[in-house]
Amino acid sequence: MATEGTGAQAAGDLGRGWKISPSIRIAPGETAVLGEIDGPGVITHIWCTTAPHRAWRGTVLRMYWDGAEAPAVEVPLGDFFCQGWNTFSQVSSQTVAVNPNGGFNTYWPMPFRTAARFTLENVSAEEVILYYQIDYELGDVADDAAYLHAQWRRSHPVPRGEVHTVLDGVEGAGHYVGTYLAWGVNDPGWWGEGEFKFYLDGDDEFPTICGTGTEDYFGGAWNFDVPGQGYTTFSTPYLGLHQILRPDGLYVSQQRFGMYRWHVLDPVRFGTDLRVTVQSLGIGPGHHNGLPHRYRPTSDDIASTALFYLDAPALAQRPPAPDLIAMEVD
C-alpha cells in the first residue's frame, strides 16, 4: 500500500503496489522497530539482508518477549547469522542458512505468549538499508514452551592464561542449543586445543561437561587440517567450520575462522543455572625433555554467540550491550 519508500524512484513508472517500499533506511544512531506482534504465537522464520555488509558488525539485533523491558536476544546482526567478520560465508544448517550474497535465514522456533517485539539498532556512522521478513503463526503455546535467548561476548583478546566466557549469569531452567564463534588467531601455530566446559546446576570448580578440544566440539578433528590442502571448511545441519580467512598462510597468526554447533538433537539441559567457557589454547614447540610439542595458552580474539531456551522471557544478569568499538572488525 506504500506510496513512499526506498523503491519509489525505481518503481516510478509502475505505480502503487509495485515494490514502492521493499526495505527501510536506518540512520546512524537510530533504532528501527521491525515488528510488534500480539500473541500467543511462535516465530517460525526470519529472513533479512543489509546494505552495506559492514552493517553486520555495525547493528544490534534485539528481541523482546511478553512485554519484558530487557531483551532476551541482544547480538550483532551478523553474529546471529554466523557472519561475524563482515565477509560473506555460506552456511547450510538446519536452523541458520546464509546464502549468496548475504541472505540471512533463521528457523529457530521463538514462542511467545502475549507479545513479541523486534528491533535493530544502527550504531555505525553510516546509513543502513535493511530488507527483512518475519514469519509467524498465531495460536496456543504449550505451557512448557521456553523462550529463545541469545547473548554475545567478545574477548579482544583473551588475557593470556585465562578463558573466554561464552555464557554466564543464567538462572532458571532451560536448555542450551547453540554456539557460534568468530575466532581470530593472534599466535602462530595450531590454535584450537581449548576445551569447552559446561557448568550446570551449581557446578563450581569442575564442569559437568568437558570437551576434548575446540575443533572436536565443532565436530572436526586433527586441526581441521586435511593433508595437502590445510584447513578445510564444512557446513552440515548441526555443525560446521564454514569460514576461513587466510591472510598469512596455514599456521601463521591472523587467521580468522567462523564455527557453529547447534545442540538440536543433543541439547544441554539445566535445572537452575548455566555457565559456559572455552580455553584459548594452542600448541607450541616441545620442552627440553624431548616432548615433540606442548600445550600453551594463547591470547586470541574470540567473539561468541550463545543461544539457549529459558523458562523466563528475560534475565536479570546480562553482559553489556554490544557497541561499535566492541564489535568492529574492519
PDB file of C-alpha atoms in Angstrom, residues 3-302:
ATOM      1  CA  THR A   3       3.311   5.435  -1.768  1.00  0.00           C
ATOM      2  CA  GLU A   4       6.778   6.399  -0.494  1.00  0.00           C
ATOM      3  CA  GLY A   5       9.800   4.248   0.232  1.00  0.00           C
ATOM      4  CA  THR A   6      13.243   3.064  -0.854  1.00  0.00           C
ATOM      5  CA  GLY A   7      11.882   1.767  -4.172  1.00  0.00           C
ATOM      6  CA  ALA A   8       9.692   4.727  -5.051  1.00  0.00           C
ATOM      7  CA  GLN A   9      12.035   6.135  -7.693  1.00  0.00           C
ATOM      8  CA  ALA A  10      12.732   2.779  -9.342  1.00  0.00           C
ATOM      9  CA  ALA A  11       9.007   1.999  -9.443  1.00  0.00           C
ATOM     10  CA  GLY A  12       8.038   5.479 -10.566  1.00  0.00           C
ATOM     11  CA  ASP A  13       6.558   4.267 -13.880  1.00  0.00           C
ATOM     12  CA  LEU A  14       4.691   1.347 -12.310  1.00  0.00           C
ATOM     13  CA  GLY A  15       2.598   2.856  -9.536  1.00  0.00           C
ATOM     14  CA  ARG A  16       1.311   1.777  -6.176  1.00  0.00           C
ATOM     15  CA  GLY A  17       1.668  -1.920  -5.354  1.00  0.00           C
ATOM     16  CA  TRP A  18       4.842  -2.338  -7.427  1.00  0.00           C
ATOM     17  CA  LYS A  19       7.704  -2.535  -4.928  1.00  0.00           C
ATOM     18  CA  ILE A  20       7.478   1.025  -3.682  1.00  0.00           C
ATOM     19  CA  SER A  21       8.781   0.145  -0.194  1.00  0.00           C
ATOM     20  CA  PRO A  22      10.724  -3.133  -0.166  1.00  0.00           C
ATOM     21  CA  SER A  23      13.156  -2.035   2.565  1.00  0.00           C
ATOM     22  CA  ILE A  24      13.795   0.540   5.275  1.00  0.00           C
ATOM     23  CA  ARG A  25      16.560   3.059   5.916  1.00  0.00           C
ATOM     24  CA  ILE A  26      18.099   3.138   9.395  1.00  0.00           C
ATOM     25  CA  ALA A  27      20.075   6.299  10.090  1.00  0.00           C
ATOM     26  CA  PRO A  28      23.223   6.313  12.244  1.00  0.00           C
ATOM     27  CA  GLY A  29      22.209   6.105  15.885  1.00  0.00           C
ATOM     28  CA  GLU A  30      18.626   5.112  15.059  1.00  0.00           C
ATOM     29  CA  THR A  31      16.779   2.063  16.347  1.00  0.00           C
ATOM     30  CA  ALA A  32      14.178   0.654  13.956  1.00  0.00           C
ATOM     31  CA  VAL A  33      11.217  -1.381  15.170  1.00  0.00           C
ATOM     32  CA  LEU A  34      10.982  -4.355  12.821  1.00  0.00           C
ATOM     33  CA  GLY A  35       7.899  -5.966  14.278  1.00  0.00           C
ATOM     34  CA  GLU A  36       5.419  -5.861  17.146  1.00  0.00           C
ATOM     35  CA  ILE A  37       3.171  -8.908  17.348  1.00  0.00           C
ATOM     36  CA  ASP A  38       0.437  -9.742  19.847  1.00  0.00           C
ATOM     37  CA  GLY A  39       0.383 -13.356  20.978  1.00  0.00           C
ATOM     38  CA  PRO A  40       0.172 -16.139  21.715  1.00  0.00           C
ATOM     39  CA  GLY A  41       2.217 -17.452  18.821  1.00  0.00           C
ATOM     40  CA  VAL A  42       5.597 -18.557  17.547  1.00  0.00           C
ATOM     41  CA  ILE A  43       8.096 -17.018  15.129  1.00  0.00           C
ATOM     42  CA  THR A  44       8.900 -19.684  12.538  1.00  0.00           C
ATOM     43  CA  HIS A  45      11.357 -17.950  10.183  1.00  0.00           C
ATOM     44  CA  ILE A  46      13.219 -14.670   9.736  1.00  0.00           C
ATOM     45  CA  TRP A  47      14.903 -13.542   6.507  1.00  0.00           C
ATOM     46  CA  CYS A  48      16.886 -10.341   6.099  1.00  0.00           C
ATOM     47  CA  THR A  49      19.741  -8.710   4.215  1.00  0.00           C
ATOM     48  CA  THR A  50      21.543  -5.387   4.508  1.00  0.00           C
ATOM     49  CA  ALA A  51      23.487  -2.840   2.548  1.00  0.00           C
ATOM     50  CA  PRO A  52      26.329  -2.443   3.211  1.00  0.00           C
ATOM     51  CA  HIS A  53      27.734  -5.740   4.541  1.00  0.00           C
ATOM     52  CA  ARG A  54      29.658  -3.699   7.132  1.00  0.00           C
ATOM     53  CA  ALA A  55      26.330  -3.382   8.904  1.00  0.00           C
ATOM     54  CA  TRP A  56      26.714  -6.986  10.068  1.00  0.00           C
ATOM     55  CA  ARG A  57      29.015  -5.748  12.817  1.00  0.00           C
ATOM     56  CA  GLY A  58      27.518  -2.272  12.982  1.00  0.00           C
ATOM     57  CA  THR A  59      23.986  -3.110  14.063  1.00  0.00           C
ATOM     58  CA  VAL A  60      22.497  -4.839  17.115  1.00  0.00           C
ATOM     59  CA  LEU A  61      19.504  -7.169  16.816  1.00  0.00           C
ATOM     60  CA  ARG A  62      17.202  -7.347  19.823  1.00  0.00           C
ATOM     61  CA  MET A  63      14.154  -9.470  20.594  1.00  0.00           C
ATOM     62  CA  TYR A  64      11.760  -8.944  23.480  1.00  0.00           C
ATOM     63  CA  TRP A  65       9.193 -11.433  24.711  1.00  0.00           C
ATOM     64  CA  ASP A  66       5.902 -10.865  26.547  1.00  0.00           C
ATOM     65  CA  GLY A  67       6.443  -7.186  27.304  1.00  0.00           C
ATOM     66  CA  ALA A  68       9.775  -7.605  29.091  1.00  0.00           C
ATOM     67  CA  GLU A  69      11.820  -4.398  29.296  1.00  0.00           C
ATOM     68  CA  ALA A  70      15.107  -6.270  28.802  1.00  0.00           C
ATOM     69  CA  PRO A  71      15.831  -8.093  25.536  1.00  0.00           C
ATOM     70  CA  ALA A  72      16.195 -11.861  25.513  1.00  0.00           C
ATOM     71  CA  VAL A  73      18.268 -11.638  22.305  1.00  0.00           C
ATOM     72  CA  GLU A  74      20.943  -8.921  22.071  1.00  0.00           C
ATOM     73  CA  VAL A  75      23.502  -9.808  19.419  1.00  0.00           C
ATOM     74  CA  PRO A  76      25.276  -8.149  16.469  1.00  0.00           C
ATOM     75  CA  LEU A  77      23.160  -8.872  13.416  1.00  0.00           C
ATOM     76  CA  GLY A  78      25.937 -10.716  11.599  1.00  0.00           C
ATOM     77  CA  ASP A  79      26.838 -12.943  14.541  1.00  0.00           C
ATOM     78  CA  PHE A  80      23.242 -14.085  14.983  1.00  0.00           C
ATOM     79  CA  PHE A  81      23.580 -15.460  11.446  1.00  0.00           C
ATOM     80  CA  CYS A  82      27.176 -16.756  11.796  1.00  0.00           C
ATOM     81  CA  GLN A  83      28.722 -13.824   9.879  1.00  0.00           C
ATOM     82  CA  GLY A  84      30.967 -12.153  12.436  1.00  0.00           C
ATOM     83  CA  TRP A  85      33.719 -10.927  10.107  1.00  0.00           C
ATOM     84  CA  ASN A  86      31.687  -8.683   7.746  1.00  0.00           C
ATOM     85  CA  THR A  87      32.589 -11.145   4.980  1.00  0.00           C
ATOM     86  CA  PHE A  88      30.034 -13.463   3.391  1.00  0.00           C
ATOM     87  CA  SER A  89      30.326 -17.199   4.065  1.00  0.00           C
ATOM     88  CA  GLN A  90      27.817 -19.861   3.037  1.00  0.00           C
ATOM     89  CA  VAL A  91      26.040 -21.609   5.923  1.00  0.00           C
ATOM     90  CA  SER A  92      23.859 -24.647   5.198  1.00  0.00           C
ATOM     91  CA  SER A  93      22.464 -25.758   8.547  1.00  0.00           C
ATOM     92  CA  GLN A  94      19.104 -26.754   9.927  1.00  0.00           C
ATOM     93  CA  THR A  95      18.443 -23.592  11.912  1.00  0.00           C
ATOM     94  CA  VAL A  96      20.591 -20.975  10.136  1.00  0.00           C
ATOM     95  CA  ALA A  97      21.060 -20.661   6.382  1.00  0.00           C
ATOM     96  CA  VAL A  98      23.129 -17.887   4.802  1.00  0.00           C
ATOM     97  CA  ASN A  99      23.073 -17.722   1.025  1.00  0.00           C
ATOM     98  CA  PRO A 100      24.715 -15.608  -1.709  1.00  0.00           C
ATOM     99  CA  ASN A 101      25.251 -12.780  -1.223  1.00  0.00           C
ATOM    100  CA  GLY A 102      24.214 -12.134   2.341  1.00  0.00           C
ATOM    101  CA  GLY A 103      20.733 -13.639   2.537  1.00  0.00           C
ATOM    102  CA  PHE A 104      20.233 -14.366   6.262  1.00  0.00           C
ATOM    103  CA  ASN A 105      17.703 -17.006   7.358  1.00  0.00           C
ATOM    104  CA  THR A 106      16.939 -18.429  10.781  1.00  0.00           C
ATOM    105  CA  TYR A 107      14.490 -21.155  11.704  1.00  0.00           C
ATOM    106  CA  TRP A 108      14.932 -21.186  15.492  1.00  0.00           C
ATOM    107  CA  PRO A 109      11.390 -21.555  16.919  1.00  0.00           C
ATOM    108  CA  MET A 110      10.582 -18.476  19.018  1.00  0.00           C
ATOM    109  CA  PRO A 111       7.403 -18.938  21.078  1.00  0.00           C
ATOM    110  CA  PHE A 112       5.778 -16.043  22.928  1.00  0.00           C
ATOM    111  CA  ARG A 113       2.599 -15.783  24.962  1.00  0.00           C
ATOM    112  CA  THR A 114       1.468 -12.164  24.947  1.00  0.00           C
ATOM    113  CA  ALA A 115       3.825 -10.179  22.694  1.00  0.00           C
ATOM    114  CA  ALA A 116       6.958 -10.266  20.553  1.00  0.00           C
ATOM    115  CA  ARG A 117       8.990  -7.188  19.637  1.00  0.00           C
ATOM    116  CA  PHE A 118      11.993  -6.944  17.281  1.00  0.00           C
ATOM    117  CA  THR A 119      14.377  -4.001  16.854  1.00  0.00           C
ATOM    118  CA  LEU A 120      17.622  -3.262  15.023  1.00  0.00           C
ATOM    119  CA  GLU A 121      19.913  -0.511  16.312  1.00  0.00           C
ATOM    120  CA  ASN A 122      22.386   1.102  13.920  1.00  0.00           C
ATOM    121  CA  VAL A 123      25.466   2.010  15.981  1.00  0.00           C
ATOM    122  CA  SER A 124      27.629   2.720  12.923  1.00  0.00           C
ATOM    123  CA  ALA A 125      28.382   6.074  11.284  1.00  0.00           C
ATOM    124  CA  GLU A 126      26.610   5.260   8.011  1.00  0.00           C
ATOM    125  CA  GLU A 127      23.054   4.631   6.900  1.00  0.00           C
ATOM    126  CA  VAL A 128      21.917   1.018   6.745  1.00  0.00           C
ATOM    127  CA  ILE A 129      19.317  -0.294   4.312  1.00  0.00           C
ATOM    128  CA  LEU A 130      17.529  -3.377   5.613  1.00  0.00           C
ATOM    129  CA  TYR A 131      15.271  -5.775   3.727  1.00  0.00           C
ATOM    130  CA  TYR A 132      13.505  -8.236   6.022  1.00  0.00           C
ATOM    131  CA  GLN A 133      10.581 -10.575   6.588  1.00  0.00           C
ATOM    132  CA  ILE A 134       9.343 -12.120   9.848  1.00  0.00           C
ATOM    133  CA  ASP A 135       7.086 -15.178   9.512  1.00  0.00           C
ATOM    134  CA  TYR A 136       4.953 -16.318  12.433  1.00  0.00           C
ATOM    135  CA  GLU A 137       1.942 -18.372  13.467  1.00  0.00           C
ATOM    136  CA  LEU A 138      -0.680 -17.285  15.953  1.00  0.00           C
ATOM    137  CA  GLY A 139      -2.175 -19.910  18.238  1.00  0.00           C
ATOM    138  CA  ASP A 140      -1.867 -21.587  21.587  1.00  0.00           C
ATOM    139  CA  VAL A 141       1.628 -22.078  23.023  1.00  0.00           C
ATOM    140  CA  ALA A 142       2.416 -25.115  25.158  1.00  0.00           C
ATOM    141  CA  ASP A 143       2.711 -24.474  28.898  1.00  0.00           C
ATOM    142  CA  ASP A 144       6.286 -25.796  28.924  1.00  0.00           C
ATOM    143  CA  ALA A 145       7.460 -23.875  25.830  1.00  0.00           C
ATOM    144  CA  ALA A 146      10.594 -21.863  26.659  1.00  0.00           C
ATOM    145  CA  TYR A 147      11.798 -18.504  25.335  1.00  0.00           C
ATOM    146  CA  LEU A 148      14.741 -18.165  22.958  1.00  0.00           C
ATOM    147  CA  HIS A 149      17.691 -16.171  24.316  1.00  0.00           C
ATOM    148  CA  ALA A 150      20.994 -15.183  22.715  1.00  0.00           C
ATOM    149  CA  GLN A 151      23.993 -13.420  24.229  1.00  0.00           C
ATOM    150  CA  TRP A 152      27.175 -12.071  22.644  1.00  0.00           C
ATOM    151  CA  ARG A 153      30.562 -11.670  24.284  1.00  0.00           C
ATOM    152  CA  ARG A 154      33.982 -10.775  22.931  1.00  0.00           C
ATOM    153  CA  SER A 155      37.436 -11.164  24.451  1.00  0.00           C
ATOM    154  CA  HIS A 156      39.661  -8.912  22.347  1.00  0.00           C
ATOM    155  CA  PRO A 157      42.000 -10.531  23.174  1.00  0.00           C
ATOM    156  CA  VAL A 158      41.641 -13.247  25.811  1.00  0.00           C
ATOM    157  CA  PRO A 159      44.164 -12.380  28.554  1.00  0.00           C
ATOM    158  CA  ARG A 160      46.915 -14.976  28.272  1.00  0.00           C
ATOM    159  CA  GLY A 161      46.288 -17.855  30.640  1.00  0.00           C
ATOM    160  CA  GLU A 162      42.583 -17.049  31.089  1.00  0.00           C
ATOM    161  CA  VAL A 163      39.443 -18.457  29.455  1.00  0.00           C
ATOM    162  CA  HIS A 164      36.784 -16.858  27.288  1.00  0.00           C
ATOM    163  CA  THR A 165      33.336 -16.831  28.876  1.00  0.00           C
ATOM    164  CA  VAL A 166      30.692 -17.876  26.370  1.00  0.00           C
ATOM    165  CA  LEU A 167      27.737 -17.620  28.755  1.00  0.00           C
ATOM    166  CA  ASP A 168      27.232 -16.673  32.406  1.00  0.00           C
ATOM    167  CA  GLY A 169      24.582 -15.358  34.748  1.00  0.00           C
ATOM    168  CA  VAL A 170      21.858 -17.717  33.536  1.00  0.00           C
ATOM    169  CA  GLU A 171      19.412 -18.626  36.301  1.00  0.00           C
ATOM    170  CA  GLY A 172      16.356 -20.779  35.761  1.00  0.00           C
ATOM    171  CA  ALA A 173      15.539 -23.964  33.880  1.00  0.00           C
ATOM    172  CA  GLY A 174      16.171 -24.459  30.203  1.00  0.00           C
ATOM    173  CA  HIS A 175      18.401 -25.965  27.558  1.00  0.00           C
ATOM    174  CA  TYR A 176      21.444 -24.702  25.659  1.00  0.00           C
ATOM    175  CA  VAL A 177      21.037 -25.041  21.900  1.00  0.00           C
ATOM    176  CA  GLY A 178      23.832 -23.310  20.039  1.00  0.00           C
ATOM    177  CA  THR A 179      27.270 -21.729  19.792  1.00  0.00           C
ATOM    178  CA  TYR A 180      28.756 -19.532  17.092  1.00  0.00           C
ATOM    179  CA  LEU A 181      32.370 -18.384  17.377  1.00  0.00           C
ATOM    180  CA  ALA A 182      34.225 -15.759  15.360  1.00  0.00           C
ATOM    181  CA  TRP A 183      37.793 -16.706  16.298  1.00  0.00           C
ATOM    182  CA  GLY A 184      40.796 -14.578  15.349  1.00  0.00           C
ATOM    183  CA  VAL A 185      44.249 -16.111  15.834  1.00  0.00           C
ATOM    184  CA  ASN A 186      46.973 -13.901  17.329  1.00  0.00           C
ATOM    185  CA  ASP A 187      49.703 -16.524  17.797  1.00  0.00           C
ATOM    186  CA  PRO A 188      51.483 -18.747  15.272  1.00  0.00           C
ATOM    187  CA  GLY A 189      50.868 -22.486  15.256  1.00  0.00           C
ATOM    188  CA  TRP A 190      47.755 -24.527  15.886  1.00  0.00           C
ATOM    189  CA  TRP A 191      45.243 -22.595  17.992  1.00  0.00           C
ATOM    190  CA  GLY A 192      42.291 -24.892  18.765  1.00  0.00           C
ATOM    191  CA  GLU A 193      43.261 -27.113  21.715  1.00  0.00           C
ATOM    192  CA  GLY A 194      40.952 -25.337  24.155  1.00  0.00           C
ATOM    193  CA  GLU A 195      38.281 -27.317  25.998  1.00  0.00           C
ATOM    194  CA  PHE A 196      34.625 -26.274  26.018  1.00  0.00           C
ATOM    195  CA  LYS A 197      33.181 -26.570  29.539  1.00  0.00           C
ATOM    196  CA  PHE A 198      29.535 -26.518  30.627  1.00  0.00           C
ATOM    197  CA  TYR A 199      28.958 -25.767  34.316  1.00  0.00           C
ATOM    198  CA  LEU A 200      25.449 -26.911  35.231  1.00  0.00           C
ATOM    199  CA  ASP A 201      23.244 -26.569  38.302  1.00  0.00           C
ATOM    200  CA  GLY A 202      25.736 -25.478  40.926  1.00  0.00           C
ATOM    201  CA  ASP A 203      28.971 -26.752  39.355  1.00  0.00           C
ATOM    202  CA  ASP A 204      31.869 -24.791  40.803  1.00  0.00           C
ATOM    203  CA  GLU A 205      35.467 -25.740  40.047  1.00  0.00           C
ATOM    204  CA  PHE A 206      34.698 -28.620  37.705  1.00  0.00           C
ATOM    205  CA  PRO A 207      32.062 -28.776  34.944  1.00  0.00           C
ATOM    206  CA  THR A 208      29.532 -31.491  34.232  1.00  0.00           C
ATOM    207  CA  ILE A 209      30.575 -31.497  30.559  1.00  0.00           C
ATOM    208  CA  CYS A 210      34.199 -31.064  29.477  1.00  0.00           C
ATOM    209  CA  GLY A 211      35.244 -31.332  25.836  1.00  0.00           C
ATOM    210  CA  THR A 212      38.499 -32.543  24.315  1.00  0.00           C
ATOM    211  CA  GLY A 213      39.362 -29.597  22.054  1.00  0.00           C
ATOM    212  CA  THR A 214      37.849 -26.725  20.128  1.00  0.00           C
ATOM    213  CA  GLU A 215      37.812 -28.441  16.749  1.00  0.00           C
ATOM    214  CA  ASP A 216      36.359 -31.554  18.389  1.00  0.00           C
ATOM    215  CA  TYR A 217      33.466 -29.573  19.879  1.00  0.00           C
ATOM    216  CA  PHE A 218      32.580 -28.314  16.398  1.00  0.00           C
ATOM    217  CA  GLY A 219      32.619 -31.850  15.014  1.00  0.00           C
ATOM    218  CA  GLY A 220      36.056 -31.828  13.363  1.00  0.00           C
ATOM    219  CA  ALA A 221      39.354 -33.447  14.250  1.00  0.00           C
ATOM    220  CA  TRP A 222      43.119 -33.085  13.904  1.00  0.00           C
ATOM    221  CA  ASN A 223      43.235 -29.313  13.489  1.00  0.00           C
ATOM    222  CA  PHE A 224      40.634 -29.264  10.641  1.00  0.00           C
ATOM    223  CA  ASP A 225      43.796 -29.930   8.590  1.00  0.00           C
ATOM    224  CA  VAL A 226      43.388 -32.254   5.589  1.00  0.00           C
ATOM    225  CA  PRO A 227      46.877 -33.301   4.376  1.00  0.00           C
ATOM    226  CA  GLY A 228      47.752 -31.472   1.220  1.00  0.00           C
ATOM    227  CA  GLN A 229      45.046 -28.821   1.496  1.00  0.00           C
ATOM    228  CA  GLY A 230      45.235 -27.477   5.066  1.00  0.00           C
ATOM    229  CA  TYR A 231      42.290 -26.025   6.943  1.00  0.00           C
ATOM    230  CA  THR A 232      39.108 -27.254   5.243  1.00  0.00           C
ATOM    231  CA  THR A 233      35.625 -25.770   5.530  1.00  0.00           C
ATOM    232  CA  PHE A 234      32.437 -27.760   6.052  1.00  0.00           C
ATOM    233  CA  SER A 235      28.805 -26.868   6.729  1.00  0.00           C
ATOM    234  CA  THR A 236      26.382 -29.552   7.948  1.00  0.00           C
ATOM    235  CA  PRO A 237      22.900 -29.443   9.508  1.00  0.00           C
ATOM    236  CA  TYR A 238      24.192 -29.163  13.082  1.00  0.00           C
ATOM    237  CA  LEU A 239      27.830 -28.053  12.997  1.00  0.00           C
ATOM    238  CA  GLY A 240      30.472 -26.561  10.780  1.00  0.00           C
ATOM    239  CA  LEU A 241      33.684 -24.647  10.174  1.00  0.00           C
ATOM    240  CA  HIS A 242      32.103 -22.586   7.438  1.00  0.00           C
ATOM    241  CA  GLN A 243      34.536 -19.682   7.210  1.00  0.00           C
ATOM    242  CA  ILE A 244      38.318 -19.405   6.911  1.00  0.00           C
ATOM    243  CA  LEU A 245      40.042 -16.093   6.174  1.00  0.00           C
ATOM    244  CA  ARG A 246      43.723 -16.735   5.375  1.00  0.00           C
ATOM    245  CA  PRO A 247      45.767 -13.553   5.110  1.00  0.00           C
ATOM    246  CA  ASP A 248      49.101 -15.089   6.093  1.00  0.00           C
ATOM    247  CA  GLY A 249      49.111 -18.850   5.460  1.00  0.00           C
ATOM    248  CA  LEU A 250      48.159 -22.017   7.305  1.00  0.00           C
ATOM    249  CA  TYR A 251      49.965 -21.753  10.658  1.00  0.00           C
ATOM    250  CA  VAL A 252      50.901 -18.059  10.724  1.00  0.00           C
ATOM    251  CA  SER A 253      48.905 -15.759  13.003  1.00  0.00           C
ATOM    252  CA  GLN A 254      45.988 -13.546  11.946  1.00  0.00           C
ATOM    253  CA  GLN A 255      43.840 -16.356  10.587  1.00  0.00           C
ATOM    254  CA  ARG A 256      40.112 -15.761  11.054  1.00  0.00           C
ATOM    255  CA  PHE A 257      37.516 -18.513  11.495  1.00  0.00           C
ATOM    256  CA  GLY A 258      33.750 -18.911  11.804  1.00  0.00           C
ATOM    257  CA  MET A 259      32.353 -22.027  13.511  1.00  0.00           C
ATOM    258  CA  TYR A 260      28.905 -23.140  14.665  1.00  0.00           C
ATOM    259  CA  ARG A 261      27.385 -26.005  16.612  1.00  0.00           C
ATOM    260  CA  TRP A 262      23.652 -26.408  17.118  1.00  0.00           C
ATOM    261  CA  HIS A 263      22.595 -28.631  20.026  1.00  0.00           C
ATOM    262  CA  VAL A 264      19.280 -29.537  18.431  1.00  0.00           C
ATOM    263  CA  LEU A 265      19.447 -33.304  18.875  1.00  0.00           C
ATOM    264  CA  ASP A 266      21.799 -33.069  21.867  1.00  0.00           C
ATOM    265  CA  PRO A 267      20.535 -30.123  23.960  1.00  0.00           C
ATOM    266  CA  VAL A 268      22.409 -29.321  27.176  1.00  0.00           C
ATOM    267  CA  ARG A 269      19.638 -29.226  29.764  1.00  0.00           C
ATOM    268  CA  PHE A 270      19.925 -27.391  33.097  1.00  0.00           C
ATOM    269  CA  GLY A 271      17.585 -27.001  36.036  1.00  0.00           C
ATOM    270  CA  THR A 272      18.861 -23.985  37.973  1.00  0.00           C
ATOM    271  CA  ASP A 273      21.857 -22.303  36.315  1.00  0.00           C
ATOM    272  CA  LEU A 274      24.378 -22.474  33.479  1.00  0.00           C
ATOM    273  CA  ARG A 275      27.853 -21.159  32.667  1.00  0.00           C
ATOM    274  CA  VAL A 276      29.912 -21.973  29.548  1.00  0.00           C
ATOM    275  CA  THR A 277      33.601 -21.275  28.842  1.00  0.00           C
ATOM    276  CA  VAL A 278      36.242 -22.116  26.239  1.00  0.00           C
ATOM    277  CA  GLN A 279      40.011 -22.048  26.687  1.00  0.00           C
ATOM    278  CA  SER A 280      42.281 -20.051  24.370  1.00  0.00           C
ATOM    279  CA  LEU A 281      44.886 -22.771  23.981  1.00  0.00           C
ATOM    280  CA  GLY A 282      47.285 -23.797  21.244  1.00  0.00           C
ATOM    281  CA  ILE A 283      50.361 -25.924  20.623  1.00  0.00           C
ATOM    282  CA  GLY A 284      53.947 -24.708  20.872  1.00  0.00           C
ATOM    283  CA  PRO A 285      57.414 -26.213  20.463  1.00  0.00           C
ATOM    284  CA  GLY A 286      58.401 -29.082  22.747  1.00  0.00           C
ATOM    285  CA  HIS A 287      60.285 -28.923  26.031  1.00  0.00           C
ATOM    286  CA  HIS A 288      63.958 -29.759  26.534  1.00  0.00           C
ATOM    287  CA  ASN A 289      62.851 -33.147  27.888  1.00  0.00           C
ATOM    288  CA  GLY A 290      62.221 -34.386  24.374  1.00  0.00           C
ATOM    289  CA  LEU A 291      58.459 -33.895  24.067  1.00  0.00           C
ATOM    290  CA  PRO A 292      57.542 -33.102  20.436  1.00  0.00           C
ATOM    291  CA  HIS A 293      55.136 -30.340  21.455  1.00  0.00           C
ATOM    292  CA  ARG A 294      53.388 -28.772  24.408  1.00  0.00           C
ATOM    293  CA  TYR A 295      50.098 -27.006  25.046  1.00  0.00           C
ATOM    294  CA  ARG A 296      50.479 -23.263  25.512  1.00  0.00           C
ATOM    295  CA  PRO A 297      47.921 -20.596  26.424  1.00  0.00           C
ATOM    296  CA  THR A 298      47.235 -18.128  23.635  1.00  0.00           C
ATOM    297  CA  SER A 299      45.750 -14.652  23.543  1.00  0.00           C
ATOM    298  CA  ASP A 300      43.279 -14.864  20.682  1.00  0.00           C
ATOM    299  CA  ASP A 301      40.335 -12.676  19.686  1.00  0.00           C
ATOM    300  CA  ILE A 302      37.178 -14.681  20.459  1.00  0.00           C
TER     301      ILE A 302
END
